[in-house]
mmCIF file of C-alpha atoms in Angstrom:
data_model
loop_
_atom_site.group_PDB
_atom_site.id
_atom_site.type_symbol
_atom_site.label_atom_id
_atom_site.label_comp_id
_atom_site.label_asym_id
_atom_site.label_seq_id
_atom_site.Cartn_x
_atom_site.Cartn_y
_atom_site.Cartn_z
ATOM 1 C CA MET L 891 3.027 -23.915 -20.576
ATOM 2 C CA ARG L 892 -0.731 -23.780 -20.280
ATOM 3 C CA THR L 893 -2.764 -22.525 -17.320
ATOM 4 C CA GLN L 894 -6.112 -20.939 -16.597
ATOM 5 C CA VAL L 895 -4.800 -17.641 -15.190
ATOM 6 C CA ALA L 896 -1.371 -16.137 -15.880
ATOM 7 C CA ILE L 897 -0.359 -13.635 -13.198
ATOM 8 C CA ILE L 898 2.337 -11.065 -13.904
ATOM 9 C CA GLY L 899 4.081 -9.999 -10.702
ATOM 10 C CA ALA L 900 4.688 -11.650 -7.333
ATOM 11 C CA GLY L 901 3.761 -8.789 -5.063
ATOM 12 C CA PRO L 902 0.930 -9.011 -2.533
ATOM 13 C CA ALA L 903 -1.717 -8.704 -5.265
ATOM 14 C CA GLY L 904 -0.364 -11.420 -7.547
ATOM 15 C CA LEU L 905 0.503 -13.877 -4.793
ATOM 16 C CA LEU L 906 -2.782 -13.452 -2.939
ATOM 17 C CA LEU L 907 -4.761 -13.842 -6.150
ATOM 18 C CA SER L 908 -2.888 -17.055 -6.971
ATOM 19 C CA HIS L 909 -3.569 -18.339 -3.446
ATOM 20 C CA LEU L 910 -7.283 -17.506 -3.537
ATOM 21 C CA LEU L 911 -7.671 -19.092 -6.974
ATOM 22 C CA HIS L 912 -5.976 -22.240 -5.699
ATOM 23 C CA LEU L 913 -8.512 -22.435 -2.865
ATOM 24 C CA ASP L 914 -11.247 -22.287 -5.528
ATOM 25 C CA GLY L 915 -9.611 -25.010 -7.614
ATOM 26 C CA ILE L 916 -8.436 -22.617 -10.349
ATOM 27 C CA GLU L 917 -4.933 -23.035 -11.798
ATOM 28 C CA SER L 918 -2.490 -20.146 -12.108
ATOM 29 C CA ILE L 919 1.167 -19.457 -12.816
ATOM 30 C CA VAL L 920 2.935 -16.406 -11.384
ATOM 31 C CA ILE L 921 5.983 -14.865 -13.070
ATOM 32 C CA GLU L 922 8.230 -12.298 -11.381
ATOM 33 C CA THR L 923 11.273 -10.358 -12.573
ATOM 34 C CA ARG L 924 12.936 -10.264 -9.156
ATOM 35 C CA SER L 925 14.307 -13.141 -7.093
ATOM 36 C CA ARG L 926 12.485 -14.654 -4.149
ATOM 37 C CA ALA L 927 15.126 -13.214 -1.836
ATOM 38 C CA ASP L 928 14.563 -9.745 -3.266
ATOM 39 C CA ILE L 929 10.787 -9.683 -2.875
ATOM 40 C CA GLU L 930 11.006 -11.088 0.644
ATOM 41 C CA ALA L 931 13.653 -8.569 1.713
ATOM 42 C CA THR L 932 12.205 -5.348 0.252
ATOM 43 C CA ILE L 933 11.018 -3.609 3.419
ATOM 44 C CA ARG L 934 7.784 -1.683 3.012
ATOM 45 C CA ALA L 935 5.190 -0.404 5.411
ATOM 46 C CA GLY L 936 2.151 -2.475 6.186
ATOM 47 C CA VAL L 937 -0.954 -1.119 7.895
ATOM 48 C CA LEU L 938 -3.633 -3.757 7.352
ATOM 49 C CA GLU L 939 -7.298 -2.854 7.492
ATOM 50 C CA GLN L 940 -9.743 -5.143 9.253
ATOM 51 C CA GLY L 941 -10.976 -6.446 5.890
ATOM 52 C CA THR L 942 -7.436 -7.315 4.788
ATOM 53 C CA MET L 943 -6.776 -9.038 8.104
ATOM 54 C CA ASP L 944 -9.968 -11.046 7.667
ATOM 55 C CA ILE L 945 -9.087 -12.178 4.120
ATOM 56 C CA LEU L 946 -5.614 -13.342 5.162
ATOM 57 C CA THR L 947 -7.028 -15.194 8.149
ATOM 58 C CA GLU L 948 -9.938 -16.803 6.300
ATOM 59 C CA SER L 949 -7.645 -17.972 3.485
ATOM 60 C CA GLY L 950 -5.252 -19.647 5.919
ATOM 61 C CA VAL L 951 -2.242 -17.318 5.666
ATOM 62 C CA GLY L 952 -2.852 -15.125 8.701
ATOM 63 C CA GLU L 953 -1.154 -17.126 11.467
ATOM 64 C CA ARG L 954 2.125 -15.162 11.542
ATOM 65 C CA MET L 955 0.232 -11.894 11.093
ATOM 66 C CA ARG L 956 -1.817 -12.639 14.210
ATOM 67 C CA GLY L 957 1.233 -13.763 16.157
ATOM 68 C CA GLN L 958 3.784 -11.158 15.091
ATOM 69 C CA GLY L 959 1.714 -8.218 13.876
ATOM 70 C CA ALA L 960 0.883 -5.350 16.203
ATOM 71 C CA LEU L 961 -2.876 -4.957 16.642
ATOM 72 C CA HIS L 962 -3.692 -1.261 17.066
ATOM 73 C CA HIS L 963 -7.015 0.088 18.256
ATOM 74 C CA GLY L 964 -6.156 3.718 17.564
ATOM 75 C CA PHE L 965 -3.506 6.195 16.465
ATOM 76 C CA GLU L 966 -2.439 9.666 17.494
ATOM 77 C CA LEU L 967 -2.553 12.999 15.710
ATOM 78 C CA ALA L 968 0.123 15.403 16.938
ATOM 79 C CA PHE L 969 0.006 19.137 16.252
ATOM 80 C CA GLY L 970 0.399 22.382 18.158
ATOM 81 C CA GLY L 971 2.583 20.689 20.776
ATOM 82 C CA LYS L 972 -0.084 18.146 21.788
ATOM 83 C CA ARG L 973 -1.084 14.619 20.884
ATOM 84 C CA HIS L 974 -4.695 13.546 20.351
ATOM 85 C CA ARG L 975 -5.808 9.917 20.141
ATOM 86 C CA ILE L 976 -8.197 8.709 17.449
ATOM 87 C CA ASP L 977 -9.989 5.718 18.994
ATOM 88 C CA LEU L 978 -10.476 3.519 15.935
ATOM 89 C CA THR L 979 -12.185 0.661 17.727
ATOM 90 C CA GLY L 980 -14.350 2.916 19.877
ATOM 91 C CA LEU L 981 -15.507 4.876 16.851
ATOM 92 C CA THR L 982 -15.879 2.027 14.337
ATOM 93 C CA GLY L 983 -15.702 -1.289 16.162
ATOM 94 C CA LYS L 984 -12.687 -2.203 14.002
ATOM 95 C CA ALA L 985 -8.902 -2.168 14.371
ATOM 96 C CA ILE L 986 -5.777 -2.271 12.204
ATOM 97 C CA THR L 987 -2.661 -4.445 12.340
ATOM 98 C CA VAL L 988 0.840 -3.174 11.642
ATOM 99 C CA TYR L 989 2.486 -6.038 9.737
ATOM 100 C CA PRO L 990 5.067 -5.206 7.042
ATOM 101 C CA GLN L 991 4.307 -5.962 3.413
ATOM 102 C CA HIS L 992 7.374 -8.161 2.957
ATOM 103 C CA GLU L 993 6.137 -10.396 5.782
ATOM 104 C CA VAL L 994 2.808 -10.798 3.990
ATOM 105 C CA ILE L 995 4.774 -11.741 0.876
ATOM 106 C CA LYS L 996 6.758 -14.357 2.821
ATOM 107 C CA ASP L 997 3.523 -15.911 4.072
ATOM 108 C CA LEU L 998 1.989 -16.010 0.607
ATOM 109 C CA VAL L 999 5.100 -17.420 -1.100
ATOM 110 C CA ALA L 1000 5.306 -20.146 1.536
ATOM 111 C CA ALA L 1001 1.625 -21.006 1.042
ATOM 112 C CA ARG L 1002 1.915 -21.216 -2.738
ATOM 113 C CA LEU L 1003 5.040 -23.367 -2.653
ATOM 114 C CA ALA L 1004 3.519 -25.646 -0.003
ATOM 115 C CA ALA L 1005 0.601 -26.207 -2.402
ATOM 116 C CA ASP L 1006 3.000 -26.869 -5.319
ATOM 117 C CA GLY L 1007 2.000 -23.559 -6.891
ATOM 118 C CA GLN L 1008 4.120 -22.330 -9.769
ATOM 119 C CA ILE L 1009 6.067 -19.110 -9.211
ATOM 120 C CA LEU L 1010 8.806 -18.391 -11.737
ATOM 121 C CA PHE L 1011 11.309 -15.906 -10.309
ATOM 122 C CA GLU L 1012 13.961 -13.889 -12.143
ATOM 123 C CA VAL L 1013 12.226 -13.785 -15.507
ATOM 124 C CA SER L 1014 13.050 -11.087 -18.056
ATOM 125 C CA GLU L 1015 11.848 -9.657 -21.365
ATOM 126 C CA VAL L 1016 8.206 -10.180 -20.429
ATOM 127 C CA ALA L 1017 5.701 -9.406 -23.198
ATOM 128 C CA LEU L 1018 1.945 -9.938 -23.386
ATOM 129 C CA HIS L 1019 0.151 -11.073 -26.538
ATOM 130 C CA GLY L 1020 -3.418 -11.501 -27.714
ATOM 131 C CA VAL L 1021 -4.991 -9.956 -24.642
ATOM 132 C CA ASP L 1022 -8.017 -8.933 -26.708
ATOM 133 C CA THR L 1023 -8.575 -12.543 -27.823
ATOM 134 C CA GLN L 1024 -9.810 -15.668 -26.050
ATOM 135 C CA THR L 1025 -6.243 -17.040 -25.910
ATOM 136 C CA PRO L 1026 -3.911 -14.438 -24.369
ATOM 137 C CA SER L 1027 -0.314 -15.381 -23.637
ATOM 138 C CA ALA L 1028 2.878 -14.132 -22.028
ATOM 139 C CA THR L 1029 6.388 -14.673 -23.353
ATOM 140 C CA PHE L 1030 9.570 -14.215 -21.334
ATOM 141 C CA MET L 1031 13.097 -15.440 -20.684
ATOM 142 C CA HIS L 1032 13.731 -17.743 -17.746
ATOM 143 C CA GLY L 1033 16.950 -19.543 -16.927
ATOM 144 C CA GLY L 1034 18.403 -18.455 -20.247
ATOM 145 C CA GLU L 1035 15.551 -20.002 -22.237
ATOM 146 C CA ALA L 1036 12.645 -18.431 -24.120
ATOM 147 C CA ARG L 1037 9.362 -19.543 -22.577
ATOM 148 C CA SER L 1038 5.661 -18.788 -22.904
ATOM 149 C CA ILE L 1039 2.418 -19.248 -21.001
ATOM 150 C CA GLU L 1040 -0.952 -19.612 -22.696
ATOM 151 C CA ALA L 1041 -3.936 -18.814 -20.488
ATOM 152 C CA ASP L 1042 -7.611 -17.929 -20.398
ATOM 153 C CA PHE L 1043 -6.855 -14.674 -18.569
ATOM 154 C CA VAL L 1044 -3.817 -12.502 -17.835
ATOM 155 C CA ILE L 1045 -3.770 -10.475 -14.611
ATOM 156 C CA GLY L 1046 -1.262 -7.617 -14.412
ATOM 157 C CA CYS L 1047 0.028 -7.223 -10.856
ATOM 158 C CA ASP L 1048 3.477 -5.941 -11.805
ATOM 159 C CA GLY L 1049 3.285 -2.411 -10.465
ATOM 160 C CA TYR L 1050 3.487 1.070 -11.884
ATOM 161 C CA HIS L 1051 6.585 0.352 -14.007
ATOM 162 C CA GLY L 1052 5.475 -3.100 -15.193
ATOM 163 C CA VAL L 1053 4.578 -4.253 -18.698
ATOM 164 C CA SER L 1054 0.888 -4.933 -18.068
ATOM 165 C CA ARG L 1055 -0.616 -1.454 -18.211
ATOM 166 C CA PRO L 1056 1.268 -0.481 -21.414
ATOM 167 C CA ALA L 1057 0.002 -3.740 -22.964
ATOM 168 C CA MET L 1058 -3.620 -2.613 -22.605
ATOM 169 C CA PRO L 1059 -5.260 -2.216 -26.035
ATOM 170 C CA ALA L 1060 -6.379 1.245 -27.208
ATOM 171 C CA GLN L 1061 -3.807 3.178 -25.178
ATOM 172 C CA GLU L 1062 -4.989 6.422 -26.754
ATOM 173 C CA GLN L 1063 -8.386 5.941 -25.088
ATOM 174 C CA ARG L 1064 -7.035 5.364 -21.590
ATOM 175 C CA LYS L 1065 -7.563 7.961 -18.902
ATOM 176 C CA ASN L 1066 -4.740 8.562 -16.454
ATOM 177 C CA PHE L 1067 -5.261 10.756 -13.402
ATOM 178 C CA GLN L 1068 -2.171 11.830 -11.510
ATOM 179 C CA ARG L 1069 -0.813 14.256 -8.968
ATOM 180 C CA ILE L 1070 2.892 14.429 -8.121
ATOM 181 C CA TYR L 1071 3.457 15.894 -4.662
ATOM 182 C CA PRO L 1072 6.238 18.453 -4.106
ATOM 183 C CA PHE L 1073 7.717 16.480 -1.199
ATOM 184 C CA GLY L 1074 8.792 12.985 -0.260
ATOM 185 C CA TRP L 1075 9.356 10.943 2.865
ATOM 186 C CA PHE L 1076 12.779 10.335 4.401
ATOM 187 C CA GLY L 1077 12.443 6.920 6.033
ATOM 188 C CA ILE L 1078 14.701 5.222 8.570
ATOM 189 C CA LEU L 1079 14.744 1.846 10.298
ATOM 190 C CA VAL L 1080 16.037 2.026 13.856
ATOM 191 C CA GLU L 1081 17.115 -0.492 16.464
ATOM 192 C CA SER L 1082 15.244 0.707 19.535
ATOM 193 C CA ALA L 1083 12.304 0.011 21.784
ATOM 194 C CA PRO L 1084 8.988 1.564 20.675
ATOM 195 C CA SER L 1085 8.549 5.250 21.387
ATOM 196 C CA SER L 1086 4.769 4.881 21.347
ATOM 197 C CA GLU L 1087 2.246 2.066 21.630
ATOM 198 C CA GLU L 1088 0.439 3.384 18.535
ATOM 199 C CA LEU L 1089 1.312 5.234 15.342
ATOM 200 C CA ILE L 1090 1.849 8.976 15.610
ATOM 201 C CA TYR L 1091 1.018 11.250 12.660
ATOM 202 C CA ALA L 1092 2.548 14.662 13.316
ATOM 203 C CA GLN L 1093 1.810 17.975 11.598
ATOM 204 C CA HIS L 1094 4.482 20.607 12.164
ATOM 205 C CA ASP L 1095 5.593 23.833 10.527
ATOM 206 C CA ARG L 1096 8.877 22.116 9.633
ATOM 207 C CA GLY L 1097 6.946 19.324 7.917
ATOM 208 C CA PHE L 1098 5.182 16.040 8.537
ATOM 209 C CA ALA L 1099 6.603 13.183 10.633
ATOM 210 C CA LEU L 1100 5.432 9.639 11.396
ATOM 211 C CA VAL L 1101 6.286 7.129 14.113
ATOM 212 C CA SER L 1102 5.531 3.525 13.194
ATOM 213 C CA THR L 1103 6.410 0.368 15.124
ATOM 214 C CA ARG L 1104 7.877 -2.603 13.276
ATOM 215 C CA SER L 1105 8.641 -4.903 16.226
ATOM 216 C CA PRO L 1106 9.620 -4.664 19.914
ATOM 217 C CA THR L 1107 13.185 -3.926 18.778
ATOM 218 C CA VAL L 1108 12.834 -2.246 15.344
ATOM 219 C CA GLN L 1109 11.017 1.010 14.614
ATOM 220 C CA ARG L 1110 10.196 2.817 11.370
ATOM 221 C CA LEU L 1111 10.263 6.624 11.307
ATOM 222 C CA TYR L 1112 9.607 9.120 8.520
ATOM 223 C CA PHE L 1113 9.814 12.838 8.022
ATOM 224 C CA GLN L 1114 8.800 15.067 5.117
ATOM 225 C CA CYS L 1115 11.681 16.049 2.858
ATOM 226 C CA ASP L 1116 12.613 17.282 -0.593
ATOM 227 C CA PRO L 1117 12.057 14.311 -2.958
ATOM 228 C CA THR L 1118 15.255 15.205 -4.835
ATOM 229 C CA ASP L 1119 17.364 15.076 -1.661
ATOM 230 C CA HIS L 1120 19.800 12.236 -0.985
ATOM 231 C CA VAL L 1121 20.218 10.212 2.183
ATOM 232 C CA ASP L 1122 23.964 10.897 2.218
ATOM 233 C CA ASN L 1123 23.198 14.560 2.855
ATOM 234 C CA TRP L 1124 21.843 13.698 6.308
ATOM 235 C CA SER L 1125 23.980 12.610 9.233
ATOM 236 C CA ASP L 1126 22.382 10.551 11.991
ATOM 237 C CA ASP L 1127 22.570 13.554 14.335
ATOM 238 C CA GLN L 1128 20.749 15.746 11.810
ATOM 239 C CA ILE L 1129 18.045 13.111 11.341
ATOM 240 C CA TRP L 1130 17.412 12.800 15.072
ATOM 241 C CA SER L 1131 17.408 16.561 15.522
ATOM 242 C CA GLU L 1132 14.744 16.933 12.833
ATOM 243 C CA LEU L 1133 12.574 14.156 14.244
ATOM 244 C CA HIS L 1134 12.800 15.512 17.783
ATOM 245 C CA ALA L 1135 11.805 18.983 16.576
ATOM 246 C CA ARG L 1136 8.742 17.728 14.687
ATOM 247 C CA LEU L 1137 7.489 15.101 17.113
ATOM 248 C CA GLU L 1138 8.059 16.209 20.674
ATOM 249 C CA ASN L 1139 5.389 18.113 22.558
ATOM 250 C CA HIS L 1140 4.592 19.955 25.760
ATOM 251 C CA ASP L 1141 3.928 16.902 27.967
ATOM 252 C CA GLY L 1142 7.538 15.740 28.264
ATOM 253 C CA TRP L 1143 7.246 12.781 25.864
ATOM 254 C CA ARG L 1144 10.542 12.115 24.092
ATOM 255 C CA LEU L 1145 11.370 10.078 21.019
ATOM 256 C CA LYS L 1146 13.661 7.094 21.662
ATOM 257 C CA GLU L 1147 16.830 6.958 19.611
ATOM 258 C CA GLY L 1148 18.801 3.939 18.416
ATOM 259 C CA ARG L 1149 21.123 2.694 15.700
ATOM 260 C CA ILE L 1150 19.876 3.702 12.255
ATOM 261 C CA PHE L 1151 20.483 0.764 9.912
ATOM 262 C CA GLN L 1152 18.506 1.794 6.836
ATOM 263 C CA LYS L 1153 17.733 5.117 5.143
ATOM 264 C CA ASN L 1154 15.696 5.829 2.035
ATOM 265 C CA ILE L 1155 13.678 8.574 0.358
ATOM 266 C CA ILE L 1156 10.377 7.844 -1.353
ATOM 267 C CA GLY L 1157 8.499 10.149 -3.700
ATOM 268 C CA MET L 1158 4.766 10.632 -3.381
ATOM 269 C CA ARG L 1159 2.057 10.553 -6.011
ATOM 270 C CA SER L 1160 -1.622 9.886 -6.507
ATOM 271 C CA PHE L 1161 -2.370 7.918 -9.667
ATOM 272 C CA VAL L 1162 -5.321 6.104 -11.238
ATOM 273 C CA SER L 1163 -5.458 4.558 -14.724
ATOM 274 C CA THR L 1164 -8.782 3.504 -16.196
ATOM 275 C CA PRO L 1165 -10.225 1.196 -17.267
ATOM 276 C CA MET L 1166 -8.664 -1.635 -15.264
ATOM 277 C CA GLN L 1167 -9.619 -4.262 -17.833
ATOM 278 C CA ALA L 1168 -9.547 -4.795 -21.579
ATOM 279 C CA GLY L 1169 -10.394 -8.092 -23.207
ATOM 280 C CA ARG L 1170 -8.787 -10.858 -21.174
ATOM 281 C CA LEU L 1171 -6.254 -8.558 -19.442
ATOM 282 C CA PHE L 1172 -7.041 -7.187 -15.964
ATOM 283 C CA LEU L 1173 -4.966 -4.857 -13.780
ATOM 284 C CA ALA L 1174 -4.712 -5.013 -10.001
ATOM 285 C CA GLY L 1175 -2.812 -3.094 -7.344
ATOM 286 C CA ASP L 1176 -0.103 -0.599 -8.266
ATOM 287 C CA SER L 1177 -0.416 -1.482 -11.949
ATOM 288 C CA ALA L 1178 -3.621 0.559 -11.967
ATOM 289 C CA HIS L 1179 -3.428 2.909 -8.999
ATOM 290 C CA ILE L 1180 -1.046 4.421 -6.456
ATOM 291 C CA VAL L 1181 -1.824 6.352 -3.285
ATOM 292 C CA PRO L 1182 0.501 8.449 -1.137
ATOM 293 C CA PRO L 1183 1.379 6.422 1.981
ATOM 294 C CA THR L 1184 -0.196 8.926 4.366
ATOM 295 C CA GLY L 1185 -3.540 7.127 4.198
ATOM 296 C CA ALA L 1186 -2.046 3.614 4.605
ATOM 297 C CA LYS L 1187 -4.141 2.281 1.724
ATOM 298 C CA GLY L 1188 -1.722 0.822 -0.853
ATOM 299 C CA MET L 1189 -1.677 -2.869 0.061
ATOM 300 C CA ASN L 1190 -5.286 -2.772 1.229
ATOM 301 C CA LEU L 1191 -6.421 -1.560 -2.195
ATOM 302 C CA ALA L 1192 -4.442 -4.357 -3.855
ATOM 303 C CA VAL L 1193 -6.187 -6.903 -1.635
ATOM 304 C CA SER L 1194 -9.565 -5.352 -2.426
ATOM 305 C CA ASP L 1195 -8.875 -5.618 -6.178
ATOM 306 C CA VAL L 1196 -7.823 -9.234 -5.853
ATOM 307 C CA LYS L 1197 -10.896 -10.156 -3.836
ATOM 308 C CA LEU L 1198 -13.104 -8.863 -6.657
ATOM 309 C CA LEU L 1199 -11.055 -10.660 -9.316
ATOM 310 C CA ALA L 1200 -11.098 -13.950 -7.422
ATOM 311 C CA ARG L 1201 -14.883 -13.790 -7.151
ATOM 312 C CA GLY L 1202 -15.223 -12.939 -10.820
ATOM 313 C CA LEU L 1203 -12.953 -15.763 -11.947
ATOM 314 C CA GLU L 1204 -14.713 -18.216 -9.646
ATOM 315 C CA GLN L 1205 -18.058 -17.245 -11.215
ATOM 316 C CA PHE L 1206 -16.586 -17.680 -14.705
ATOM 317 C CA TYR L 1207 -15.216 -21.166 -14.083
ATOM 318 C CA ARG L 1208 -18.115 -22.451 -11.984
ATOM 319 C CA GLN L 1209 -21.076 -20.858 -13.735
ATOM 320 C CA GLY L 1210 -19.716 -19.830 -17.125
ATOM 321 C CA SER L 1211 -20.753 -16.234 -16.410
ATOM 322 C CA GLU L 1212 -18.594 -13.152 -17.010
ATOM 323 C CA GLU L 1213 -20.965 -10.787 -15.197
ATOM 324 C CA ARG L 1214 -18.633 -10.047 -12.280
ATOM 325 C CA LEU L 1215 -15.561 -9.823 -14.489
ATOM 326 C CA ALA L 1216 -17.366 -7.394 -16.805
ATOM 327 C CA SER L 1217 -18.079 -5.054 -13.893
ATOM 328 C CA TYR L 1218 -14.620 -5.385 -12.300
ATOM 329 C CA SER L 1219 -13.355 -1.900 -13.233
ATOM 330 C CA ASP L 1220 -16.509 -0.138 -12.096
ATOM 331 C CA ASP L 1221 -16.682 -2.098 -8.848
ATOM 332 C CA ALA L 1222 -12.990 -1.667 -8.021
ATOM 333 C CA LEU L 1223 -12.908 2.052 -8.840
ATOM 334 C CA LYS L 1224 -15.643 2.841 -6.325
ATOM 335 C CA ARG L 1225 -13.317 1.754 -3.542
ATOM 336 C CA ILE L 1226 -10.185 3.122 -5.223
ATOM 337 C CA TRP L 1227 -11.462 6.667 -5.617
ATOM 338 C CA ARG L 1228 -12.657 6.773 -2.030
ATOM 339 C CA ALA L 1229 -9.220 5.616 -0.875
ATOM 340 C CA GLU L 1230 -7.541 8.130 -3.208
ATOM 341 C CA TYR L 1231 -9.676 10.861 -1.657
ATOM 342 C CA PHE L 1232 -8.799 9.819 1.884
ATOM 343 C CA SER L 1233 -5.075 9.528 1.126
ATOM 344 C CA TRP L 1234 -5.098 12.926 -0.574
ATOM 345 C CA THR L 1235 -6.982 14.406 2.394
ATOM 346 C CA MET L 1236 -4.504 13.016 4.942
ATOM 347 C CA THR L 1237 -1.593 14.220 2.826
ATOM 348 C CA ARG L 1238 -3.057 17.705 2.461
ATOM 349 C CA LEU L 1239 -3.942 17.849 6.145
ATOM 350 C CA LEU L 1240 -0.602 16.791 7.621
ATOM 351 C CA HIS L 1241 2.116 18.041 5.276
ATOM 352 C CA THR L 1242 3.626 21.491 5.003
ATOM 353 C CA PHE L 1243 3.217 22.954 1.524
ATOM 354 C CA ALA L 1244 5.838 25.559 0.678
ATOM 355 C CA GLU L 1245 3.356 27.578 -1.389
ATOM 356 C CA ALA L 1246 0.669 27.639 1.334
ATOM 357 C CA THR L 1247 -0.382 31.082 2.518
ATOM 358 C CA PRO L 1248 -0.627 31.919 6.250
ATOM 359 C CA PHE L 1249 -4.420 31.718 5.885
ATOM 360 C CA GLU L 1250 -4.226 28.242 4.354
ATOM 361 C CA ARG L 1251 -1.956 27.047 7.161
ATOM 362 C CA GLU L 1252 -4.440 28.296 9.750
ATOM 363 C CA MET L 1253 -7.224 26.458 7.920
ATOM 364 C CA GLN L 1254 -5.118 23.307 8.064
ATOM 365 C CA ARG L 1255 -4.738 23.695 11.826
ATOM 366 C CA ALA L 1256 -8.450 24.455 12.246
ATOM 367 C CA GLU L 1257 -9.393 21.283 10.385
ATOM 368 C CA LEU L 1258 -7.185 19.220 12.699
ATOM 369 C CA GLU L 1259 -8.809 20.890 15.723
ATOM 370 C CA ASN L 1260 -12.240 20.054 14.327
ATOM 371 C CA ILE L 1261 -11.288 16.399 13.900
ATOM 372 C CA VAL L 1262 -10.068 15.955 17.469
ATOM 373 C CA THR L 1263 -12.982 17.862 19.042
ATOM 374 C CA SER L 1264 -15.867 16.545 16.918
ATOM 375 C CA ARG L 1265 -16.888 12.909 17.312
ATOM 376 C CA ALA L 1266 -18.579 13.025 13.916
ATOM 377 C CA MET L 1267 -15.429 14.196 12.136
ATOM 378 C CA ALA L 1268 -13.224 11.792 14.098
ATOM 379 C CA THR L 1269 -15.587 8.949 13.163
ATOM 380 C CA ALA L 1270 -15.423 9.828 9.474
ATOM 381 C CA LEU L 1271 -11.618 9.791 9.601
ATOM 382 C CA ALA L 1272 -11.577 6.515 11.562
ATOM 383 C CA GLU L 1273 -14.014 4.823 9.162
ATOM 384 C CA ASN L 1274 -11.831 5.662 6.220
ATOM 385 C CA TYR L 1275 -8.656 4.621 8.036
ATOM 386 C CA VAL L 1276 -9.909 1.137 8.980
ATOM 387 C CA GLY L 1277 -11.764 0.680 5.688
ATOM 388 C CA ALA L 1278 -15.199 0.468 7.301
ATOM 389 C CA PHE L 1279 -17.138 1.008 4.091
#
């Protein structure tokens, strides 16, 4: 097969890039190791910044997001037995939408297939070749047959464990920045009415907790845990007891319970690999960077990467210029490092660190008090949260 852009990975980054390129008249083929059913059923959080909402809407794939997503104009910080609202719209003029990542994927898959876009699911043995030449290619198995794609560019959107980043030339010269956090999140999906109209981020001596709405009947809840723990070690009663202890406050508000139908534990890390390009191979999304979910930046960073790549590829094919593509890493990393900083700050601010001294815990509480009493500090947090930069 021959195409202009070969895209490795059918996550939000790869699918959105393929969609945006199609709108610009640029051909692409997407290959994905999982099945369509798998990528559309893998439930992940989705807090969409205003800029992400705008891109989905402007590119024609935002109808379900607008109809089914929950538009939030603020969120709450809970600590010391009280809840404090951060007025995102009042402080920044922008809002966020809670719309799960797998729903975004459904919208993008539907759009690509409606436009006769090529997505090859359930491929295996993917390998990249000649990425430092003008004719890069990808080989793989599909339907029991060996296949290949020749392209002008290869875009790696296949995540942290994918083949794209290891295929970068000069691996010994790469710089990887990483922090592994000593805790994870225990996540549950619950059949219940919402406990709150907006997200609640709670700091507690027992550890962090988060209330997130999925729909009028399904809620997503998390609490800080040992990343080596196992969901089978927690009964439903123990889970609810822990969430009640960390979330409830002095005003009588009470968390609503329901049937827990999914449990999982996710580890947490901060990670950046540079550069994000080499020859005709470019990385986007989790292939190049990961943020802890506390800052709600993961999918938004992937969309930001893709927006830059789409503009660069459009310039290449329309004007014959590689100026934007040449500056892709530098341009993307400006946003990435700011998001890494914010996600690290939120993680440090809201989680309980076992090694923290009593002094450090008081400083953590003082910083939270400063945020909720200072408009300037609340504005800085809100700007970072909605991506107003």
